[in-house]
């Protein structure tokens, strides 16, 4: 049942994003009187689950949930249909339109994704408020670091003053800033000093502890939930238990549990807990591949870590715009990190399979809409990349045509599109394969 909830959330989210993204292409094509032959949610490779022709457009649902498409007359796209390109251009075809109109059609989906995220955040902020963990409150008494953080140069008690000369008020983003930034300023023993993280340092953090490498000083954490496969739950740990120590040492930081688990891959660790005020010890196995015990736990200590800012619909609009902009910036920064092999960040890229496996097992509309907005910005960024086969690839050649006055030949466009599709499909196979293997390995080995 838990898995079904995860799948349902993912399918609904993808359906919303794909339909609206493709609608961006559809509506702009209609604006410029380009014929839309097909509009599909998901890919119909070989066959469709549903299809119906209404007017000049065939509407359908494919069986492969990896995207969707609109097929425009007179355009070489994902369908790789080049037969129509052999005849003279017709007035209703994409190729017969001016370059500026074709560019708007190509960018239509990206624009809709950005507007969608903006709208969702506006409604979420007006309904639930803008919630975040405040950096100032988290590091009031200084930060605690796991073994990896200490190895790369941090010390317990450090405070982050700025990253690339900017102070980040949100703790979750401050952690990302540290991993993505270059110039880190810390306060140690009342003095401000510089700390440089090499790509090798970042690789060590990402491989061993990830975002858990930096935490507030705490002496306990509360068990919040478990993933579907959990050694800790099998050993008797329960939701609501308070973890106060691990392997005979009192808890000083949240990452201490994951740090000890990672050190004991394939072995076991002992948790000191309190249940209804009574002390207990629980010995749990550790996953031999990832070095995890399968537990999600929240920070216990200062109850004021989380800040909630309240807005009405109109005051939420600029805040939602600001959030959408920052997410685009973070997508750029993360992409730059992925492109640096020495950081090992590329190994942590997930497909929709990996994303689904990490989604919550209970339905939460606030989380769902926030995640949909986040994913919408990610989809916009991915599509704007100048890679053949993506909207950005089409847009790049159209912009080049507008600048040079020379149009890419149909034959060259077909070759470029084929190369782009091969690259994209290869990347999809790699990421899907990695995530599927991880799930199988966790379950059976």
Short mmCIF file of C-alpha atoms in Angstrom, two decimals:
data_model
loop_
_atom_site.label_atom_id
_atom_site.label_comp_id
_atom_site.label_asym_id
_atom_site.label_seq_id
_atom_site.Cartn_x
_atom_site.Cartn_y
_atom_site.Cartn_z
CA UNK A 1 0.00 0.00 0.00
CA UNK A 2 2.86 2.40 0.86
CA UNK A 3 4.43 1.81 -2.54
CA UNK A 4 1.09 2.47 -4.25
CA UNK A 5 0.85 5.85 -2.49
CA UNK A 6 4.34 6.74 -3.67
CA UNK A 7 3.56 5.69 -7.25
CA UNK A 8 0.22 7.53 -7.21
CA UNK A 9 1.90 10.76 -6.08
CA UNK A 10 4.56 10.46 -8.76
CA UNK A 11 2.12 9.62 -11.58
CA UNK A 12 -0.21 12.49 -10.64
CA UNK A 13 2.69 14.93 -10.41
CA UNK A 14 4.16 13.84 -13.77
CA UNK A 15 0.73 13.96 -15.41
CA UNK A 16 0.15 17.54 -14.26
CA UNK A 17 3.61 18.69 -15.32
CA UNK A 18 3.67 16.92 -18.69
CA UNK A 19 0.16 17.98 -19.70
CA UNK A 20 0.78 21.62 -18.84
CA UNK A 21 4.28 21.63 -20.40
CA UNK A 22 2.94 20.23 -23.65
CA UNK A 23 -0.05 22.59 -23.45
CA UNK A 24 2.48 25.43 -23.56
CA UNK A 25 3.64 24.14 -26.96
CA UNK A 26 0.07 23.43 -28.06
CA UNK A 27 -1.40 26.84 -27.25
CA UNK A 28 1.50 28.79 -28.81
CA UNK A 29 1.32 26.59 -31.93
CA UNK A 30 -2.40 27.35 -32.18
CA UNK A 31 -1.68 31.07 -31.74
CA UNK A 32 0.43 31.00 -34.90
CA UNK A 33 -1.93 28.62 -36.76
CA UNK A 34 0.39 25.59 -36.75
CA UNK A 35 -1.42 22.28 -37.06
CA UNK A 36 -1.04 20.00 -34.02
CA UNK A 37 -1.29 16.37 -35.17
CA UNK A 38 -0.88 14.67 -31.76
CA UNK A 39 -1.02 15.58 -28.07
CA UNK A 40 0.13 12.73 -25.82
CA UNK A 41 0.58 12.27 -22.10
CA UNK A 42 3.46 9.77 -21.78
CA UNK A 43 5.10 8.05 -24.72
CA UNK A 44 3.14 5.76 -27.04
CA UNK A 45 6.08 3.67 -28.31
CA UNK A 46 4.35 0.90 -30.27
CA UNK A 47 0.88 1.46 -28.88
CA UNK A 48 -1.28 3.80 -26.81
CA UNK A 49 -3.46 3.07 -23.79
CA UNK A 50 -6.02 5.54 -25.07
CA UNK A 51 -6.41 7.75 -28.14
CA UNK A 52 -9.15 9.79 -29.74
CA UNK A 53 -9.06 12.19 -32.66
CA UNK A 54 -10.84 15.48 -32.11
CA UNK A 55 -10.66 17.83 -35.06
CA UNK A 56 -7.16 17.78 -36.52
CA UNK A 57 -5.49 16.55 -33.29
CA UNK A 58 -5.15 13.00 -31.93
CA UNK A 59 -5.32 13.07 -28.13
CA UNK A 60 -3.90 10.10 -26.26
CA UNK A 61 -2.17 8.49 -23.29
CA UNK A 62 0.95 6.41 -23.88
CA UNK A 63 2.05 3.42 -21.84
CA UNK A 64 5.60 4.62 -21.04
CA UNK A 65 5.56 7.28 -18.27
CA UNK A 66 8.74 9.16 -19.21
CA UNK A 67 7.28 12.35 -20.61
CA UNK A 68 4.89 13.32 -23.36
CA UNK A 69 4.80 15.26 -26.60
CA UNK A 70 2.88 17.30 -29.11
CA UNK A 71 3.54 16.50 -32.76
CA UNK A 72 3.51 19.58 -34.96
CA UNK A 73 3.08 19.40 -38.72
CA UNK A 74 6.31 20.18 -40.55
CA UNK A 75 8.71 19.60 -37.65
CA UNK A 76 11.32 16.93 -36.99
CA UNK A 77 10.76 15.97 -33.37
CA UNK A 78 10.81 12.93 -31.07
CA UNK A 79 8.72 10.94 -33.56
CA UNK A 80 11.55 11.22 -36.13
CA UNK A 81 8.90 11.43 -38.87
CA UNK A 82 10.74 12.88 -41.89
CA UNK A 83 8.31 11.84 -44.65
CA UNK A 84 6.32 15.05 -44.51
CA UNK A 85 9.53 17.05 -44.91
CA UNK A 86 9.95 15.74 -48.47
CA UNK A 87 7.03 17.81 -49.79
CA UNK A 88 6.78 21.57 -50.21
CA UNK A 89 6.05 23.49 -46.96
CA UNK A 90 2.37 24.12 -46.27
CA UNK A 91 1.07 27.32 -44.62
CA UNK A 92 -0.04 25.40 -41.51
CA UNK A 93 3.34 23.72 -40.97
CA UNK A 94 5.85 24.64 -38.29
CA UNK A 95 8.69 24.96 -40.81
CA UNK A 96 6.82 27.61 -42.81
CA UNK A 97 6.55 30.01 -39.87
CA UNK A 98 9.03 32.86 -39.15
CA UNK A 99 11.90 32.01 -36.82
CA UNK A 100 10.58 34.20 -34.00
CA UNK A 101 7.26 32.37 -33.99
CA UNK A 102 9.00 28.97 -33.97
CA UNK A 103 11.14 30.13 -31.06
CA UNK A 104 8.08 31.12 -29.01
CA UNK A 105 6.46 27.75 -29.74
CA UNK A 106 9.62 25.94 -28.60
CA UNK A 107 9.83 27.98 -25.39
CA UNK A 108 6.10 27.67 -24.62
CA UNK A 109 6.46 24.58 -22.44
CA UNK A 110 9.32 26.06 -20.42
CA UNK A 111 7.41 29.29 -19.81
CA UNK A 112 4.35 27.35 -18.61
CA UNK A 113 6.50 25.31 -16.19
CA UNK A 114 7.89 28.48 -14.62
CA UNK A 115 4.46 30.12 -14.41
CA UNK A 116 3.04 26.91 -12.88
CA UNK A 117 5.68 26.87 -10.12
CA UNK A 118 5.00 30.53 -9.45
CA UNK A 119 1.26 29.91 -9.18
CA UNK A 120 1.64 26.82 -6.95
CA UNK A 121 3.97 28.59 -4.53
CA UNK A 122 1.59 31.55 -4.40
CA UNK A 123 -1.33 29.30 -3.40
CA UNK A 124 0.79 27.23 -0.98
CA UNK A 125 2.16 30.32 0.78
CA UNK A 126 -1.31 31.83 1.01
CA UNK A 127 -2.77 28.56 2.35
CA UNK A 128 -0.06 27.03 4.55
CA UNK A 129 2.45 29.85 4.89
CA UNK A 130 6.10 29.86 3.87
CA UNK A 131 7.92 27.44 6.17
CA UNK A 132 11.65 26.96 6.54
CA UNK A 133 14.30 26.05 9.11
CA UNK A 134 16.12 29.25 10.12
CA UNK A 135 19.92 29.25 9.93
CA UNK A 136 20.21 31.78 12.76
CA UNK A 137 18.27 29.54 15.14
CA UNK A 138 19.93 26.29 14.10
CA UNK A 139 23.47 27.57 14.62
CA UNK A 140 22.74 29.70 17.68
CA UNK A 141 25.01 27.45 19.76
CA UNK A 142 27.22 26.52 16.82
CA UNK A 143 27.07 23.54 14.48
CA UNK A 144 28.04 19.93 14.99
CA UNK A 145 29.74 17.94 12.24
CA UNK A 146 30.06 14.28 11.51
CA UNK A 147 33.40 12.63 10.91
CA UNK A 148 33.37 13.66 7.26
CA UNK A 149 32.76 17.33 8.06
CA UNK A 150 35.59 17.27 10.60
CA UNK A 151 37.89 15.60 8.07
CA UNK A 152 37.40 18.38 5.51
CA UNK A 153 38.22 21.18 7.95
CA UNK A 154 35.15 22.08 10.01
CA UNK A 155 35.15 21.97 13.82
CA UNK A 156 32.27 21.50 16.21
CA UNK A 157 31.00 24.89 17.29
CA UNK A 158 31.67 26.60 13.93
CA UNK A 159 29.06 28.97 12.52
CA UNK A 160 28.64 29.69 8.80
CA UNK A 161 28.93 33.44 8.23
CA UNK A 162 28.58 33.45 4.43
CA UNK A 163 29.09 31.42 1.26
CA UNK A 164 30.40 33.36 -1.74
CA UNK A 165 29.84 36.54 0.32
CA UNK A 166 26.13 35.81 0.88
CA UNK A 167 24.37 34.90 4.11
CA UNK A 168 21.64 32.27 3.70
CA UNK A 169 18.76 32.55 6.16
CA UNK A 170 17.39 29.07 5.30
CA UNK A 171 19.39 26.23 6.83
CA UNK A 172 18.52 23.65 4.15
CA UNK A 173 19.77 26.02 1.47
CA UNK A 174 22.80 26.99 3.49
CA UNK A 175 23.88 23.34 3.43
CA UNK A 176 23.47 23.34 -0.36
CA UNK A 177 25.35 26.64 -0.62
CA UNK A 178 28.30 25.10 1.22
CA UNK A 179 28.37 22.14 -1.17
CA UNK A 180 27.89 24.30 -4.26
CA UNK A 181 29.91 27.36 -3.29
CA UNK A 182 33.59 28.25 -3.44
CA UNK A 183 34.30 30.82 -0.74
CA UNK A 184 33.07 29.79 2.74
CA UNK A 185 33.48 32.11 5.72
CA UNK A 186 33.08 30.61 9.19
CA UNK A 187 33.11 32.01 12.71
CA UNK A 188 35.33 30.01 15.05
CA UNK A 189 36.16 31.04 18.62
CA UNK A 190 34.86 34.55 17.90
CA UNK A 191 37.01 35.02 14.78
CA UNK A 192 35.94 34.97 11.13
CA UNK A 193 38.09 32.82 8.86
CA UNK A 194 38.02 31.34 5.36
CA UNK A 195 37.51 27.66 4.59
CA UNK A 196 38.01 26.14 1.15
CA UNK A 197 36.43 22.84 0.13
CA UNK A 198 38.09 20.99 -2.73
CA UNK A 199 36.16 18.83 -5.19
CA UNK A 200 37.57 15.81 -3.35
CA UNK A 201 36.19 17.19 -0.06
CA UNK A 202 32.76 17.62 -1.63
CA UNK A 203 32.90 14.10 -3.05
CA UNK A 204 33.66 12.70 0.41
CA UNK A 205 30.72 14.61 1.91
CA UNK A 206 28.28 13.57 -0.84
CA UNK A 207 29.36 9.92 -0.78
CA UNK A 208 29.33 9.44 2.99
CA UNK A 209 26.87 11.81 4.64
CA UNK A 210 25.25 14.13 2.09
CA UNK A 211 23.19 16.92 3.65
CA UNK A 212 23.50 15.30 7.09
CA UNK A 213 27.16 16.30 7.40
CA UNK A 214 26.18 19.53 9.19
CA UNK A 215 23.66 19.75 12.06
CA UNK A 216 22.74 21.83 15.11
CA UNK A 217 24.10 20.75 18.44
CA UNK A 218 21.55 18.28 19.85
CA UNK A 219 21.45 15.55 22.46
CA UNK A 220 18.52 13.62 21.02
CA UNK A 221 16.44 13.03 17.90
CA UNK A 222 12.91 11.64 17.60
CA UNK A 223 12.07 8.81 15.19
CA UNK A 224 9.66 10.29 12.66
CA UNK A 225 9.06 7.50 10.11
CA UNK A 226 10.58 4.52 8.32
CA UNK A 227 11.06 3.68 4.66
CA UNK A 228 9.36 0.51 3.43
CA UNK A 229 12.49 -1.59 4.01
CA UNK A 230 13.94 -0.79 7.44
CA UNK A 231 16.39 -2.79 9.55
CA UNK A 232 15.74 -0.41 12.46
CA UNK A 233 11.99 -1.06 12.39
CA UNK A 234 12.57 -4.81 12.12
CA UNK A 235 14.81 -4.59 15.19
CA UNK A 236 12.01 -3.01 17.24
CA UNK A 237 12.57 0.74 16.89
CA UNK A 238 9.24 2.58 16.91
CA UNK A 239 7.95 5.94 15.69
CA UNK A 240 8.14 8.38 18.60
CA UNK A 241 11.24 6.75 20.15
CA UNK A 242 13.93 9.24 21.17
CA UNK A 243 17.48 8.34 20.11
CA UNK A 244 19.92 9.60 22.75
CA UNK A 245 23.06 7.64 21.89
CA UNK A 246 24.69 5.25 19.44
CA UNK A 247 27.30 2.54 20.08
CA UNK A 248 27.73 3.59 23.69
CA UNK A 249 28.33 7.30 22.95
CA UNK A 250 25.83 10.07 23.76
CA UNK A 251 24.27 11.80 20.79
CA UNK A 252 25.79 15.17 19.92
CA UNK A 253 24.58 15.63 16.35
CA UNK A 254 21.94 14.02 14.14
CA UNK A 255 24.43 12.67 11.59
CA UNK A 256 26.11 10.63 14.34
CA UNK A 257 23.63 7.79 13.74
CA UNK A 258 24.17 7.69 9.96
CA UNK A 259 27.91 8.11 10.46
CA UNK A 260 28.14 5.05 12.72
CA UNK A 261 25.88 3.08 10.38
CA UNK A 262 28.12 3.91 7.41
CA UNK A 263 31.19 2.76 9.37
CA UNK A 264 29.50 -0.57 10.08
CA UNK A 265 28.20 -1.52 6.61
CA UNK A 266 26.91 -5.09 6.64
CA UNK A 267 27.28 -5.24 10.43
CA UNK A 268 25.22 -3.74 13.22
CA UNK A 269 24.98 -0.76 15.57
CA UNK A 270 23.38 -0.30 18.98
CA UNK A 271 20.97 2.57 19.60
CA UNK A 272 20.36 4.02 23.05
CA UNK A 273 16.77 5.21 23.12
CA UNK A 274 14.08 6.44 25.46
CA UNK A 275 10.54 5.16 25.07
CA UNK A 276 7.92 6.81 27.24
CA UNK A 277 10.76 8.03 29.45
CA UNK A 278 12.26 4.56 29.97
CA UNK A 279 15.79 3.81 28.64
CA UNK A 280 16.22 0.97 26.14
CA UNK A 281 18.89 -0.42 23.85
CA UNK A 282 18.15 -1.72 20.35
CA UNK A 283 20.65 -3.52 18.17
CA UNK A 284 19.95 -3.15 14.46
CA UNK A 285 21.52 -4.51 11.29
CA UNK A 286 23.11 -2.11 8.78
CA UNK A 287 22.59 -2.25 5.00
CA UNK A 288 25.79 -3.57 3.42
CA UNK A 289 25.51 -1.45 0.27
CA UNK A 290 24.52 2.00 1.55
CA UNK A 291 25.42 1.74 5.23
CA UNK A 292 21.96 2.76 6.44
CA UNK A 293 19.51 1.35 9.00
CA UNK A 294 16.31 2.79 7.51
CA UNK A 295 15.05 5.51 9.81
CA UNK A 296 13.97 9.15 9.47
CA UNK A 297 14.38 11.26 12.58
CA UNK A 298 13.74 14.89 13.49
CA UNK A 299 15.84 17.32 15.47
CA UNK A 300 14.93 17.59 19.14
CA UNK A 301 15.99 20.67 21.07
CA UNK A 302 15.02 24.22 20.24
CA UNK A 303 11.36 24.19 19.08
CA UNK A 304 11.88 27.51 17.31
CA UNK A 305 13.99 26.11 14.45
CA UNK A 306 11.08 26.34 12.02
CA UNK A 307 9.84 29.74 10.90
CA UNK A 308 6.43 30.23 9.28
CA UNK A 309 5.76 33.44 7.37
CA UNK A 310 2.08 34.13 6.64
CA UNK A 311 0.81 35.84 3.49
CA UNK A 312 -2.46 36.47 1.71
CA UNK A 313 -2.78 35.63 -1.98
CA UNK A 314 -1.52 38.98 -3.22
CA UNK A 315 1.42 39.36 -0.83
CA UNK A 316 2.39 35.75 -1.62
CA UNK A 317 2.85 36.54 -5.33
CA UNK A 318 6.27 38.29 -5.08
CA UNK A 319 7.50 35.70 -2.55
CA UNK A 320 6.49 32.90 -4.93
CA UNK A 321 8.29 34.65 -7.79
CA UNK A 322 11.38 34.97 -5.62
CA UNK A 323 11.25 31.27 -4.72
CA UNK A 324 10.90 30.24 -8.38
CA UNK A 325 13.92 32.38 -9.29
CA UNK A 326 16.07 30.93 -6.50
CA UNK A 327 15.17 27.38 -7.53
CA UNK A 328 16.33 28.11 -11.09
CA UNK A 329 19.61 29.45 -9.68
CA UNK A 330 20.09 26.32 -7.58
CA UNK A 331 19.41 24.11 -10.61
CA UNK A 332 22.20 25.91 -12.45
CA UNK A 333 24.59 25.51 -9.50
CA UNK A 334 23.80 21.82 -9.07
CA UNK A 335 24.23 21.19 -12.80
CA UNK A 336 27.68 22.82 -12.67
CA UNK A 337 28.57 20.52 -9.76
CA UNK A 338 27.38 17.45 -11.69
CA UNK A 339 29.56 18.46 -14.65
CA UNK A 340 32.65 18.27 -12.42
CA UNK A 341 33.42 14.52 -12.28
CA UNK A 342 35.89 14.98 -9.42
CA UNK A 343 33.00 15.82 -7.04
CA UNK A 344 31.22 12.51 -7.78
CA UNK A 345 27.90 14.44 -7.82
CA UNK A 346 26.83 12.69 -11.04
CA UNK A 347 26.48 9.44 -9.07
CA UNK A 348 23.69 10.96 -7.01
CA UNK A 349 21.45 11.91 -9.96
CA UNK A 350 18.11 10.08 -9.72
CA UNK A 351 15.52 9.02 -12.29
CA UNK A 352 11.78 9.09 -11.61
CA UNK A 353 12.20 5.57 -10.17
CA UNK A 354 14.65 6.85 -7.56
CA UNK A 355 12.48 9.88 -6.84
CA UNK A 356 9.41 7.67 -6.32
CA UNK A 357 11.27 5.39 -3.89
CA UNK A 358 12.10 8.41 -1.70
CA UNK A 359 8.66 10.00 -1.70
CA UNK A 360 6.56 9.88 1.50
CA UNK A 361 4.37 6.82 2.02
CA UNK A 362 1.43 8.89 3.26
CA UNK A 363 -0.37 11.54 1.26
CA UNK A 364 0.39 15.13 2.22
CA UNK A 365 -1.03 17.81 -0.06
CA UNK A 366 1.32 20.54 1.18
CA UNK A 367 4.35 18.37 0.40
CA UNK A 368 2.85 17.23 -2.91
CA UNK A 369 2.28 20.73 -4.25
CA UNK A 370 5.65 22.02 -3.05
CA UNK A 371 7.38 19.06 -4.67
CA UNK A 372 5.38 19.56 -7.89
CA UNK A 373 6.49 23.20 -8.03
CA UNK A 374 10.10 22.19 -7.36
CA UNK A 375 9.94 19.53 -10.08
CA UNK A 376 8.30 22.01 -12.48
CA UNK A 377 11.28 24.35 -12.15
CA UNK A 378 13.61 21.37 -12.63
CA UNK A 379 11.73 20.37 -15.77
CA UNK A 380 11.96 23.93 -17.11
CA UNK A 381 15.71 24.01 -16.47
CA UNK A 382 16.29 20.59 -18.04
CA UNK A 383 14.37 21.56 -21.17
CA UNK A 384 16.20 24.84 -21.61
CA UNK A 385 19.55 23.01 -21.88
CA UNK A 386 20.90 23.35 -25.45
CA UNK A 387 20.83 19.59 -26.08
CA UNK A 388 19.40 18.27 -29.37
CA UNK A 389 16.09 16.56 -28.65
CA UNK A 390 15.17 19.02 -25.90
CA UNK A 391 13.33 22.32 -26.33
CA UNK A 392 16.57 24.16 -25.67
CA UNK A 393 18.27 22.35 -28.55
CA UNK A 394 15.52 23.39 -30.97
CA UNK A 395 15.62 26.93 -29.59
CA UNK A 396 19.41 27.14 -30.01
CA UNK A 397 19.27 26.35 -33.73
CA UNK A 398 16.36 28.75 -34.19
CA UNK A 399 18.29 31.56 -32.47
CA UNK A 400 21.33 30.76 -34.63
CA UNK A 401 19.08 31.05 -37.70
CA UNK A 402 17.77 34.42 -36.52
CA UNK A 403 21.34 35.69 -36.03
CA UNK A 404 22.95 34.28 -39.19
CA UNK A 405 19.95 34.20 -41.49
CA UNK A 406 20.81 30.58 -42.39
CA UNK A 407 18.48 27.70 -41.57
CA UNK A 408 19.67 24.19 -40.69
CA UNK A 409 18.85 21.79 -43.53
CA UNK A 410 16.23 19.08 -42.96
CA UNK A 411 18.90 16.40 -43.38
CA UNK A 412 21.21 18.02 -40.82
CA UNK A 413 18.27 18.59 -38.45
CA UNK A 414 17.38 14.90 -38.70
CA UNK A 415 20.95 13.84 -37.86
CA UNK A 416 21.18 16.28 -34.94
CA UNK A 417 17.81 15.13 -33.59
CA UNK A 418 18.88 11.47 -33.84
CA UNK A 419 22.15 12.13 -31.99
CA UNK A 420 20.29 14.08 -29.30
CA UNK A 421 17.74 11.31 -28.79
CA UNK A 422 20.51 8.69 -28.52
CA UNK A 423 22.25 10.79 -25.84
CA UNK A 424 19.04 11.38 -23.88
CA UNK A 425 17.92 7.74 -24.06
CA UNK A 426 21.38 6.55 -22.97
CA UNK A 427 21.31 8.86 -19.95
CA UNK A 428 17.80 7.65 -19.09
CA UNK A 429 18.86 3.99 -19.32
CA UNK A 430 21.84 4.67 -17.03
CA UNK A 431 19.87 6.55 -14.37
CA UNK A 432 16.87 4.20 -14.49
CA UNK A 433 19.17 1.17 -14.38
CA UNK A 434 21.10 2.51 -11.38
CA UNK A 435 17.95 3.27 -9.40
CA UNK A 436 16.30 -0.06 -10.24
CA UNK A 437 19.47 -1.93 -9.26
CA UNK A 438 19.61 -0.04 -5.94
CA UNK A 439 16.01 -1.01 -5.13
CA UNK A 440 16.57 -4.68 -6.04
CA UNK A 441 19.86 -4.82 -4.13
CA UNK A 442 18.20 -3.41 -1.02
CA UNK A 443 15.40 -5.96 -1.17
CA UNK A 444 17.20 -9.16 -2.06
CA UNK A 445 20.89 -8.88 -1.20
#
